[in-house]
Amino acid sequence: MVRPVHVGAAAATLAVIAVAATLLTASQSEPAGPAAVEASFGDYRPAPEFTERVTETLYLPMRDGTRLAVRLDRPAADGKAAPGPFPVLWHHSLSIDSKPEDGAGPRSGGFSAIPGLTGHGYVVAQVARRGNGQSFGVRRGYNDRIEAHDAFEVTEWLAAQPWSTGKVGIYGCSNTGDAAMHALTVRPPHLAAAFAGCFSWDKYDAWRVGGIAAQWGVGPSRTVEQDMQNQPVTGDEDKELLHQAALEHQASPPLAEMWRGMPFRDSMSPLVQSRFWSEGSAGSYAAQIRESGVPLYVVGGWRDELRGQGVATLLNVPGSRLLIGPWQHCENAGFALVQEAHRFFDRHLKGIDTGIDAEPRVHYATPDSDVPDATGLPWRTADSWPPAGVTATPVPLGGDGVLGSDAAGARSFTVATDVTCPDSGSGPFAQPCHVPGAGASWTGPVLAADTELTGSPVADLQVRVDRPDAQLFAHLEDVAPDGTVTVITEGRLQASLRAEHPSPYALPEGVPWHRAYAQDAAPLAAGEVARLRFGMLPTSYVVRAGHRIQLTLTGADHRGSGPLPDAPARGSRCSPTRRGPRSCTSRSPRPDRPREEPPCSPDHTPASWRSPPRPRWPPSRGPAPPTRRPGPAPVPCSPPSGRRPRASPGTRCTGLPICGRCRRTACP
């Protein structure tokens, strides 16, 4: 028997939610009406119409003359493109090469395999966003209004071609999922469906969860050498146009500097002359997305930090659908994602009844481990999030260290930032982990039955620290009989940004929202007991009988990239109060004094392709970006083939096409 316990809001300590098991195992609805082919969730295999495809590449000029690189894959027969007309799918990417680091996803069965739908009568296009890949122009920020209006023009151009039916769909994951969402905001008349994964609804809450900087999102600040590794557009075999485009890209503002310069939600970035957290958030244009009426299918993973953004999208876009498996960023092991995308697009671009309209809006898997594979896992359904019937049950943190105990007292701990988590991954794939002794834990009793945790947890804590500010990280964990600890979900908050405000968009019931404007920053006074209430990422997980549920609080995380400026030389002392745990800050390098490490430059790149000095943004006006201090002389890198060379965090590796830092393997 499964004894469900769900996570939710609570008063005074940590909240753990619960919902009846029968509500979590509701049977799926049968497809309404006859379907053209057999179809069900994740299983859609109509016979292919074509076994060949032809590819062409070209430059498409935008309204301001900027040329975007386009790759077209078209159904073919006998080596020639079929005349069609066909519906069109397109991907607003970082190049037209469909590389994993461009946001297509690392798995062959995932987003990167969607071009294979040419066999089923689709034209599939890859379009490099301006300032990226083979396209000309300057990237201004990340998913800005200029890119959105480019998406309008591209969509309408695709719809107007003689081989097009005029029905256009867009897809993408990670940064290209954001691009797909921003295409919705400008409402192209011929955009008929969007299939997007692992994107940000609210960029601040995605990039600076709880006001704490994320460990990813610094790409794609690429060099000329990296851009020259892209395949050129047809007719540019000598790469002369590619080289011109690569030089133009160097006027793009460095994303790491841009994010670092916007610590608050209302911060103005001088690099792009914008309050970019707002400009770059799809949620800022929620009304336009709703008015577009474009069907939207959202994909996420329980091991991806952006899963809460997918839930927010579901709650704010009527009719949208949500699929969440046990995956990391843009992954889909154990699930036929392309078949599900095909089923969705056939319904909305071809008018085929695939049964999808009759199904609940939400499908989610419920794992019992952190293995990012859906094979054999049960799939639940719901019409919203959290599932209907969820109720909040407070679970106190006892002074005796027992989760659920009413014992009086408090606990304290000292935190240092030198915590490490071997084999936790990097960039958007980095996973949280339990570091023994790094904080304080509250452990529950041994479970007599399997217990399901499904919902959106909320931590409600009383904190006292010996610094003006603190970063608090909360992990909800599964403790196995042998002592192995698996992080189920997590949350975080910077103490000075604890003030709560009404959210401008819908969130799961009971989840607080922090406006995090500059005027909201409130340092902690000496001896002050402050209430910190913050949401943890949504989850669905089964803790097996014989295991225990645990909450761990720390004041540092191995993924942190934005330490507090007043961090002490040694760990700080955290003094608890009776009502709950507390956190403290710890030593860390100042953010304005990054550790200098040798940059590397490829010894196999022609000197004429080396990157010139980065010009200021905008080229004709505005303040220049902060200048970089000169570092050590470059050291050579081996050519990017096979296994990537390792590098220490912070190393700038100009010889690898991986988002500007050697440790980055993808661009969220």
XYZ file of C-alpha atoms in Angstrom:
668
model
C 0.000 0.000 0.000
C 1.198 3.503 -0.819
C 0.680 6.028 1.949
C 0.742 9.401 0.157
C 2.269 12.418 1.821
C 2.552 15.616 -0.169
C 4.490 18.771 0.358
C 2.819 22.141 0.882
C 2.432 25.278 2.994
C 2.740 25.163 6.752
C 2.762 27.487 9.671
C 5.964 28.038 11.623
C 8.327 25.340 10.395
C 8.375 23.099 7.344
C 5.278 22.055 5.505
C 4.715 18.567 4.203
C 1.658 18.071 1.995
C -0.646 15.078 1.685
C -3.251 13.804 -0.754
C -5.255 10.626 -1.070
C -3.658 7.867 -3.115
C -6.806 7.333 -5.112
C -6.487 10.866 -6.410
C -2.959 10.150 -7.645
C -3.756 6.962 -9.521
C -6.810 8.004 -11.503
C -7.123 6.031 -14.729
C -6.443 7.801 -17.998
C -9.361 8.795 -20.190
C -9.879 6.941 -23.467
C -9.463 9.041 -26.628
C -12.716 10.656 -27.650
C -13.903 9.684 -31.100
C -12.115 7.671 -33.761
C -8.460 8.394 -34.403
C -6.828 8.174 -37.808
C -4.241 5.795 -36.339
C -3.786 4.029 -33.037
C -2.642 6.620 -30.518
C -2.094 6.870 -26.787
C 0.122 8.815 -24.399
C 3.733 8.374 -25.522
C 2.807 5.808 -28.170
C 2.109 7.136 -31.655
C 3.548 5.262 -34.636
C 1.783 5.962 -37.916
C 3.461 4.564 -41.009
C 6.015 6.937 -42.567
C 5.025 8.643 -45.810
C 8.589 9.367 -46.959
C 11.919 7.600 -46.579
C 14.096 10.404 -47.950
C 14.697 14.036 -47.217
C 16.691 16.819 -48.813
C 18.440 19.658 -47.024
C 19.100 23.210 -48.129
C 20.582 26.167 -46.268
C 20.153 29.860 -46.951
C 20.221 33.330 -45.447
C 16.889 35.028 -44.698
C 16.999 38.843 -44.277
C 15.017 40.364 -41.420
C 13.240 43.752 -41.353
C 16.484 45.576 -40.466
C 18.593 43.737 -43.047
C 20.173 41.306 -40.565
C 20.572 37.907 -42.220
C 19.545 34.799 -40.295
C 20.865 31.394 -41.303
C 18.148 28.846 -42.130
C 18.357 25.110 -42.678
C 15.372 23.396 -44.320
C 14.830 19.625 -44.188
C 12.074 18.644 -46.625
C 10.391 15.317 -47.421
C 11.787 13.832 -50.638
C 11.358 11.062 -53.153
C 13.903 9.866 -55.719
C 16.390 12.438 -54.443
C 14.094 15.409 -55.072
C 12.077 17.498 -52.636
C 8.402 16.544 -52.616
C 6.243 19.488 -53.693
C 3.878 19.271 -50.733
C 2.372 21.334 -49.385
C 3.357 20.295 -45.845
C 2.995 21.787 -42.382
C 6.243 23.248 -41.015
C 8.044 22.791 -37.696
C 10.897 25.063 -36.737
C 13.530 25.510 -34.063
C 14.932 28.948 -33.094
C 18.388 27.720 -32.135
C 21.960 28.896 -31.577
C 23.118 27.465 -34.906
C 21.630 25.505 -37.793
C 23.775 22.461 -36.960
C 21.426 21.033 -34.266
C 24.251 20.436 -31.782
C 23.339 19.430 -28.200
C 24.922 22.596 -26.797
C 22.569 24.624 -28.995
C 19.634 23.572 -26.834
C 18.342 20.647 -28.882
C 18.872 18.206 -26.013
C 21.489 15.482 -25.545
C 19.368 12.432 -26.317
C 18.867 11.142 -29.847
C 15.239 10.313 -29.079
C 14.449 13.777 -27.754
C 14.074 17.251 -29.185
C 17.098 16.784 -31.427
C 15.299 13.960 -33.265
C 12.264 16.037 -34.273
C 13.748 16.724 -37.756
C 13.028 13.043 -38.397
C 9.352 13.995 -38.741
C 10.092 14.839 -42.365
C 9.284 11.170 -42.913
C 5.752 11.893 -41.768
C 5.129 14.815 -44.062
C 6.635 17.809 -42.241
C 9.148 20.396 -43.359
C 11.518 21.034 -40.435
C 13.580 24.226 -40.200
C 16.532 25.199 -38.003
C 17.053 28.963 -37.685
C 20.082 30.421 -35.904
C 19.094 33.345 -33.709
C 20.713 36.685 -34.549
C 24.181 37.069 -33.102
C 24.604 33.277 -32.948
C 25.896 30.441 -35.096
C 25.902 31.225 -38.817
C 23.517 34.186 -38.463
C 24.647 37.793 -38.622
C 23.906 40.495 -36.077
C 24.365 41.032 -32.365
C 22.784 39.003 -29.590
C 21.248 41.496 -27.227
C 20.762 39.741 -23.906
C 19.045 36.359 -24.077
C 15.545 35.967 -25.565
C 14.868 39.666 -25.988
C 12.161 41.490 -27.949
C 14.287 41.659 -31.085
C 14.518 37.859 -31.185
C 10.776 37.611 -30.585
C 10.004 39.819 -33.584
C 12.476 37.802 -35.657
C 10.378 34.754 -34.711
C 7.284 36.508 -36.054
C 8.975 37.143 -39.392
C 10.406 33.630 -39.680
C 7.047 32.023 -38.865
C 5.219 34.068 -41.466
C 7.927 33.447 -44.087
C 7.696 29.691 -43.532
C 3.911 29.842 -43.805
C 4.096 31.705 -47.137
C 6.363 29.253 -48.982
C 4.859 27.224 -51.871
C 5.699 23.923 -50.116
C 3.924 25.036 -46.892
C 0.289 24.488 -45.901
C 0.463 27.698 -43.870
C 0.324 25.742 -40.598
C 3.491 26.302 -38.555
C 4.618 24.793 -35.243
C 7.624 25.722 -33.131
C 9.627 23.549 -30.740
C 12.655 23.833 -28.470
C 14.207 23.007 -25.128
C 16.341 25.035 -22.713
C 17.249 28.357 -24.351
C 15.350 27.299 -27.472
C 12.344 26.478 -25.304
C 12.504 30.098 -24.153
C 12.707 31.135 -27.811
C 9.575 29.119 -28.589
C 7.721 30.801 -25.731
C 8.763 34.254 -26.911
C 7.448 33.426 -30.389
C 4.022 33.005 -28.770
C 4.232 36.480 -27.239
C 4.207 38.207 -30.656
C 1.250 36.124 -31.933
C 2.219 35.235 -35.510
C -1.074 34.575 -37.357
C 0.150 31.246 -38.778
C 1.666 29.815 -35.586
C -0.544 26.814 -34.795
C 1.249 24.927 -31.977
C 4.277 25.088 -29.643
C 6.144 22.207 -27.973
C 8.627 23.601 -25.428
C 10.738 22.153 -22.616
C 12.868 23.306 -19.671
C 12.466 27.059 -20.206
C 11.898 30.040 -17.914
C 8.485 31.579 -17.366
C 9.984 34.181 -15.027
C 13.677 34.667 -15.786
C 14.577 36.102 -12.395
C 12.987 33.196 -10.542
C 14.754 30.776 -12.879
C 18.218 32.388 -13.011
C 18.257 33.696 -9.418
C 16.088 31.304 -7.434
C 15.387 32.968 -4.099
C 17.710 35.801 -5.128
C 20.692 33.406 -5.363
C 22.529 33.212 -8.701
C 22.277 29.993 -10.671
C 25.310 27.996 -11.776
C 24.313 28.115 -15.458
C 23.069 30.553 -18.075
C 26.418 32.181 -18.922
C 26.382 31.062 -22.585
C 26.480 31.569 -25.475
C 29.346 34.074 -25.237
C 31.428 32.408 -27.923
C 34.595 33.433 -29.650
C 35.300 33.834 -33.352
C 37.246 30.572 -33.225
C 34.254 28.715 -31.808
C 31.846 30.230 -34.329
C 34.146 29.260 -37.179
C 33.619 25.599 -36.279
C 29.990 25.838 -37.468
C 29.047 24.500 -40.883
C 28.691 27.377 -43.374
C 25.567 28.126 -45.374
C 25.520 26.772 -48.922
C 27.553 29.020 -51.212
C 29.881 30.090 -48.400
C 32.236 27.146 -48.564
C 35.252 29.414 -47.957
C 33.529 30.599 -44.735
C 33.933 34.251 -45.602
C 30.333 35.094 -44.639
C 30.619 32.904 -41.562
C 33.693 34.877 -40.542
C 31.889 38.200 -41.033
C 29.003 36.959 -38.904
C 31.386 35.722 -36.205
C 33.029 39.142 -36.006
C 29.640 40.820 -35.606
C 28.816 38.448 -32.745
C 31.671 39.884 -30.711
C 29.606 43.025 -30.056
C 27.188 40.905 -28.001
C 27.218 41.650 -24.265
C 28.753 38.877 -22.123
C 25.848 37.137 -20.409
C 27.751 36.314 -17.219
C 28.491 40.022 -16.694
C 24.916 40.945 -17.547
C 23.363 38.540 -15.024
C 25.922 39.488 -12.360
C 25.019 43.140 -12.790
C 21.322 42.533 -12.052
C 21.045 41.277 -8.461
C 17.441 42.450 -8.085
C 14.337 41.826 -10.138
C 14.084 45.521 -11.021
C 17.804 45.977 -11.774
C 18.633 47.904 -14.943
C 21.379 46.400 -17.097
C 23.595 49.078 -18.680
C 24.816 46.435 -21.135
C 21.423 46.252 -22.876
C 19.718 49.408 -21.565
C 16.866 47.369 -20.091
C 15.381 45.885 -16.928
C 16.084 42.623 -18.618
C 14.636 40.222 -16.057
C 11.272 41.585 -17.131
C 11.990 41.989 -20.838
C 13.372 38.461 -21.140
C 10.553 36.721 -19.223
C 7.806 35.053 -21.233
C 5.539 35.581 -18.229
C 5.772 39.354 -18.723
C 3.651 38.808 -21.835
C 1.211 36.318 -20.325
C -1.802 38.199 -21.691
C -0.413 38.049 -25.234
C 0.321 34.320 -24.881
C -3.228 33.673 -23.712
C -4.693 35.858 -26.456
C -2.731 33.972 -29.111
C -4.760 30.845 -28.406
C -1.838 28.724 -29.642
C -1.905 25.182 -28.182
C 1.107 24.705 -25.900
C 2.733 21.479 -24.663
C 5.330 21.925 -21.877
C 7.978 19.303 -21.028
C 10.020 19.167 -17.812
C 11.957 16.877 -15.502
C 12.001 16.267 -11.758
C 15.822 16.562 -11.900
C 15.787 19.890 -13.765
C 15.871 23.183 -11.866
C 13.393 24.738 -14.313
C 10.520 22.365 -13.549
C 8.778 24.958 -11.407
C 8.764 27.266 -14.427
C 6.838 24.654 -16.388
C 4.286 24.363 -13.586
C 3.881 28.156 -13.525
C 3.253 28.101 -17.282
C 0.594 25.421 -16.877
C -1.210 27.524 -14.262
C -1.126 30.698 -16.354
C -1.854 29.478 -19.886
C -5.331 27.933 -20.130
C -5.419 24.755 -22.178
C -1.667 24.165 -21.967
C -0.380 20.650 -21.305
C 2.444 19.493 -19.003
C 4.633 16.383 -19.117
C 7.157 15.798 -16.311
C 9.350 12.727 -16.052
C 12.271 11.822 -13.768
C 14.741 13.510 -16.105
C 17.511 16.038 -15.986
C 17.645 19.075 -18.275
C 16.099 18.350 -21.724
C 16.353 14.589 -21.311
C 13.681 11.925 -21.881
C 15.177 8.475 -21.221
C 12.542 5.756 -21.134
C 9.877 7.818 -22.901
C 9.157 8.251 -26.623
C 9.171 12.049 -26.604
C 9.230 12.421 -30.381
C 6.166 10.197 -30.681
C 4.343 12.406 -28.197
C 5.438 15.560 -30.029
C 4.318 13.974 -33.305
C 0.911 13.163 -31.796
C 0.560 16.764 -30.593
C 1.590 18.341 -33.910
C -0.554 15.968 -35.992
C -3.553 17.072 -33.973
C -2.962 20.801 -34.352
C -1.176 21.097 -37.710
C -2.892 18.285 -39.629
C -6.237 18.075 -37.842
C -5.878 14.349 -37.069
C -7.745 13.073 -34.022
C -4.898 11.558 -32.011
C -6.875 11.338 -28.782
C -4.816 13.985 -27.053
C -7.756 16.373 -26.543
C -9.578 13.821 -24.400
C -6.715 13.331 -21.955
C -5.999 15.219 -18.713
C -3.685 18.219 -19.087
C -0.905 16.834 -16.862
C 1.090 13.593 -17.089
C 3.802 13.007 -14.482
C 5.972 10.065 -13.500
C 6.576 9.082 -9.891
C 10.062 7.611 -9.340
C 11.563 6.100 -6.181
C 15.167 7.107 -6.905
C 17.182 9.811 -8.638
C 17.772 7.667 -11.742
C 16.738 9.928 -14.663
C 14.975 7.175 -16.613
C 11.210 6.694 -16.945
C 11.381 3.036 -17.957
C 8.839 1.057 -15.934
C 7.649 4.031 -13.882
C 3.941 4.657 -13.262
C 2.471 7.720 -14.977
C -0.163 9.745 -13.130
C -2.584 12.273 -14.592
C -4.117 15.493 -13.289
C -5.918 18.531 -14.630
C -3.807 21.071 -12.723
C -0.986 21.280 -10.194
C -0.850 20.151 -7.492
C -3.312 17.321 -8.173
C -6.839 17.832 -6.884
C -7.380 17.055 -3.192
C -4.006 18.135 -1.862
C -4.139 19.427 1.706
C -1.372 21.050 3.732
C -0.053 19.291 6.842
C 2.550 21.116 8.987
C 5.493 18.973 10.069
C 7.596 20.627 12.803
C 11.363 20.482 13.111
C 12.028 19.270 16.611
C 14.789 20.545 18.806
C 15.898 16.909 19.089
C 16.615 16.731 15.344
C 13.554 14.614 14.591
C 11.306 15.556 11.691
C 7.772 15.788 13.051
C 8.829 16.075 16.710
C 7.369 18.735 19.003
C 10.474 18.730 21.200
C 11.473 22.210 22.276
C 14.859 23.636 21.491
C 16.851 24.681 18.491
C 19.936 23.696 16.595
C 22.897 25.596 15.202
C 25.617 24.934 12.669
C 28.625 26.598 11.091
C 28.953 26.685 7.320
C 31.967 26.848 5.006
C 31.698 27.237 1.255
C 34.264 24.592 0.414
C 31.564 21.937 0.084
C 31.969 19.654 -2.909
C 29.718 17.142 -4.615
C 31.688 14.694 -6.799
C 30.027 13.529 -9.999
C 27.092 15.911 -9.579
C 27.328 17.199 -13.161
C 27.835 20.738 -14.385
C 25.853 23.659 -15.759
C 22.114 22.974 -16.034
C 22.768 19.270 -15.398
C 24.307 19.852 -11.941
C 22.391 18.008 -9.241
C 21.971 18.792 -5.552
C 23.536 16.381 -3.119
C 23.649 15.745 0.601
C 27.016 16.682 2.106
C 27.381 15.141 5.580
C 28.180 17.746 8.214
C 27.514 20.699 5.922
C 24.391 21.790 7.805
C 21.677 20.522 10.123
C 19.272 17.664 9.407
C 15.910 16.620 10.829
C 15.172 12.941 10.220
C 11.767 11.271 10.469
C 10.934 7.761 11.732
C 11.355 4.632 9.633
C 8.370 4.350 7.308
C 6.134 1.318 7.706
C 4.723 1.683 4.186
C 5.645 3.223 0.865
C 4.965 6.958 1.049
C 4.358 9.158 -1.968
C 5.404 12.812 -1.905
C 3.681 14.812 -4.629
C 3.125 18.552 -4.767
C 4.905 21.859 -4.209
C 6.637 21.960 -0.787
C 6.974 25.124 1.280
C 9.583 25.730 3.980
C 8.550 28.093 6.771
C 11.490 28.790 9.067
C 12.684 31.037 11.886
C 16.322 32.012 11.384
C 18.994 33.909 13.309
C 22.509 34.431 11.944
C 25.629 36.387 12.893
C 25.899 38.206 9.555
C 23.804 40.915 7.849
C 22.764 38.417 5.197
C 22.629 34.671 4.590
C 21.837 32.143 1.905
C 19.645 29.261 3.038
C 19.327 25.996 1.114
C 16.715 23.377 2.038
C 16.792 19.772 0.794
C 13.940 17.295 1.233
C 15.626 13.881 1.288
C 15.137 10.117 1.199
C 17.350 8.218 3.658
C 17.812 4.524 2.809
C 18.402 1.829 5.464
C 22.117 1.789 4.588
C 22.359 5.552 5.190
C 22.429 6.583 1.521
C 20.771 9.989 1.088
C 18.911 10.999 -2.083
C 17.753 14.592 -2.529
C 14.087 14.582 -3.548
C 13.643 18.306 -4.048
C 15.131 21.603 -2.928
C 14.546 25.289 -2.292
C 16.663 28.341 -1.495
C 16.365 31.935 -0.357
C 18.664 34.860 0.347
C 17.624 36.135 3.767
C 17.732 39.837 2.893
C 15.152 39.227 0.124
C 12.680 37.435 2.399
C 9.864 39.998 2.041
C 6.753 38.477 0.466
C 4.458 40.145 -2.047
C 1.415 39.072 -4.071
C 2.578 37.212 -7.156
C 1.788 38.840 -10.526
C 0.903 35.410 -11.899
C -0.645 32.205 -10.567
C 1.474 29.866 -8.438
C 0.552 26.600 -6.687
C -1.630 27.363 -3.693
C 0.374 28.346 -0.621
C 3.657 28.970 -2.446
C 5.031 32.438 -1.525
C 6.506 34.905 -4.008
C 9.365 37.320 -3.308
C 9.392 40.510 -5.359
C 13.120 41.011 -4.725
C 13.264 44.650 -5.793
C 16.259 46.667 -4.619
C 14.018 48.471 -2.129
C 12.958 45.119 -0.636
C 16.461 44.156 0.489
C 16.467 44.118 4.288
C 19.743 43.070 5.981
C 19.465 41.141 9.222
C 20.148 42.990 12.436
C 22.413 41.446 15.049
C 20.432 38.897 17.031
C 17.326 39.333 14.881
C 15.053 36.327 14.424
C 13.710 36.447 10.877
C 10.982 34.388 9.273
C 11.988 32.864 5.939
C 9.211 31.257 3.938
C 9.952 29.936 0.477
C 8.771 27.369 -2.016
C 10.703 24.267 -2.927
C 10.632 22.862 -6.442
C 7.610 20.680 -7.273
C 8.083 16.942 -7.017
C 6.516 13.503 -7.208
C 8.445 10.741 -5.492
C 7.873 7.484 -3.587
C 9.862 6.922 -0.387
C 9.923 3.167 0.147
C 9.010 1.328 3.344
C 12.019 1.054 5.637
C 13.365 4.433 4.470
C 13.090 7.757 6.310
C 12.205 11.279 5.205
C 14.700 13.993 6.100
C 15.025 17.753 5.800
C 18.533 19.245 5.626
C 19.354 22.960 5.832
C 22.697 24.423 4.797
C 24.133 27.869 4.241
C 26.063 27.025 1.052
C 25.703 24.850 -2.017
C 28.349 23.428 -4.354
C 26.470 24.904 -7.331
C 26.467 28.473 -6.027
C 27.905 31.101 -8.361
C 26.973 34.326 -6.567
C 28.490 34.472 -3.059
C 27.538 37.244 -0.671
C 29.870 40.264 -0.677
C 30.257 40.258 3.120
C 31.191 36.584 3.405
C 33.614 36.129 6.318
C 37.045 34.590 6.118
C 35.812 31.564 8.043
C 32.400 29.994 8.512
C 29.815 31.898 10.538
C 28.005 30.648 13.588
C 24.270 30.042 13.238
C 22.326 30.533 16.454
C 18.934 28.801 16.427
C 15.747 29.951 18.024
C 13.150 27.736 19.596
C 10.824 27.778 16.624
C 13.057 26.431 13.923
C 16.433 26.035 12.248
C 18.664 28.752 10.984
C 21.364 29.288 8.431
C 24.523 31.315 8.166
C 26.819 32.706 5.540
C 30.328 31.481 4.925
C 33.615 32.311 3.314
C 33.685 32.799 -0.428
C 35.541 34.924 -2.968
C 34.021 38.326 -3.553
C 31.925 38.374 -6.747
C 33.864 41.358 -8.096
C 37.157 39.498 -7.654
C 36.888 36.266 -9.638
C 39.687 33.788 -9.367
C 42.046 34.254 -12.296
C 42.970 31.108 -14.182
C 44.789 30.694 -17.498
C 42.505 31.091 -20.475
C 43.183 28.721 -23.336
C 43.306 29.352 -27.032
C 43.370 26.627 -29.704
C 46.683 26.147 -31.428
C 44.906 24.864 -34.538
C 42.912 28.001 -35.401
C 44.003 30.390 -38.194
C 45.229 33.661 -36.727
C 42.799 35.626 -38.920
C 39.896 33.997 -37.068
C 41.015 35.004 -33.577
C 38.566 37.115 -31.637
C 39.054 40.900 -31.774
C 38.620 43.060 -28.674
C 34.964 43.096 -27.634
C 33.306 46.431 -28.546
C 30.889 48.106 -26.230
C 27.086 47.687 -26.354
C 25.247 49.328 -27.987
C 27.909 50.037 -30.608
C 26.692 53.617 -31.071
C 25.607 54.592 -27.594
C 25.374 53.613 -23.952
C 28.024 52.719 -21.410
C 30.585 50.123 -22.252
C 30.483 46.750 -20.518
C 32.817 46.308 -17.567
C 36.337 45.711 -18.804
C 38.021 42.430 -18.033
C 41.262 42.526 -16.121
C 44.132 41.021 -18.087
C 44.857 37.468 -17.035
C 47.698 35.046 -17.602
C 48.913 34.309 -21.106
C 46.823 31.789 -23.042
C 47.762 28.165 -22.881
C 47.074 25.835 -25.812
C 44.059 23.538 -25.985
C 43.806 20.395 -28.031
C 41.310 20.540 -30.915
C 37.720 19.768 -29.821
C 37.461 16.101 -30.701
C 36.438 13.193 -28.545
C 36.578 13.768 -24.815
C 36.588 17.413 -23.745
C 39.575 18.517 -21.674
C 38.858 19.219 -18.052
C 39.256 22.709 -16.673
C 38.773 24.351 -13.327
C 35.584 26.344 -12.715
C 35.941 29.840 -14.082
C 38.446 28.995 -16.821
C 37.705 30.719 -20.109
C 38.295 28.228 -22.887
C 38.191 29.873 -26.289
C 38.877 26.645 -28.139
C 35.701 24.735 -27.266
C 32.138 25.390 -28.470
C 30.635 25.215 -25.005
C 29.229 28.468 -23.717
C 32.377 30.335 -22.814
C 33.631 28.237 -19.899
C 35.390 24.904 -20.057
C 33.080 23.338 -17.520
C 29.930 24.246 -19.476
C 28.543 21.538 -21.744
C 25.216 23.146 -22.695
C 23.538 26.548 -22.840
C 20.336 26.882 -20.820
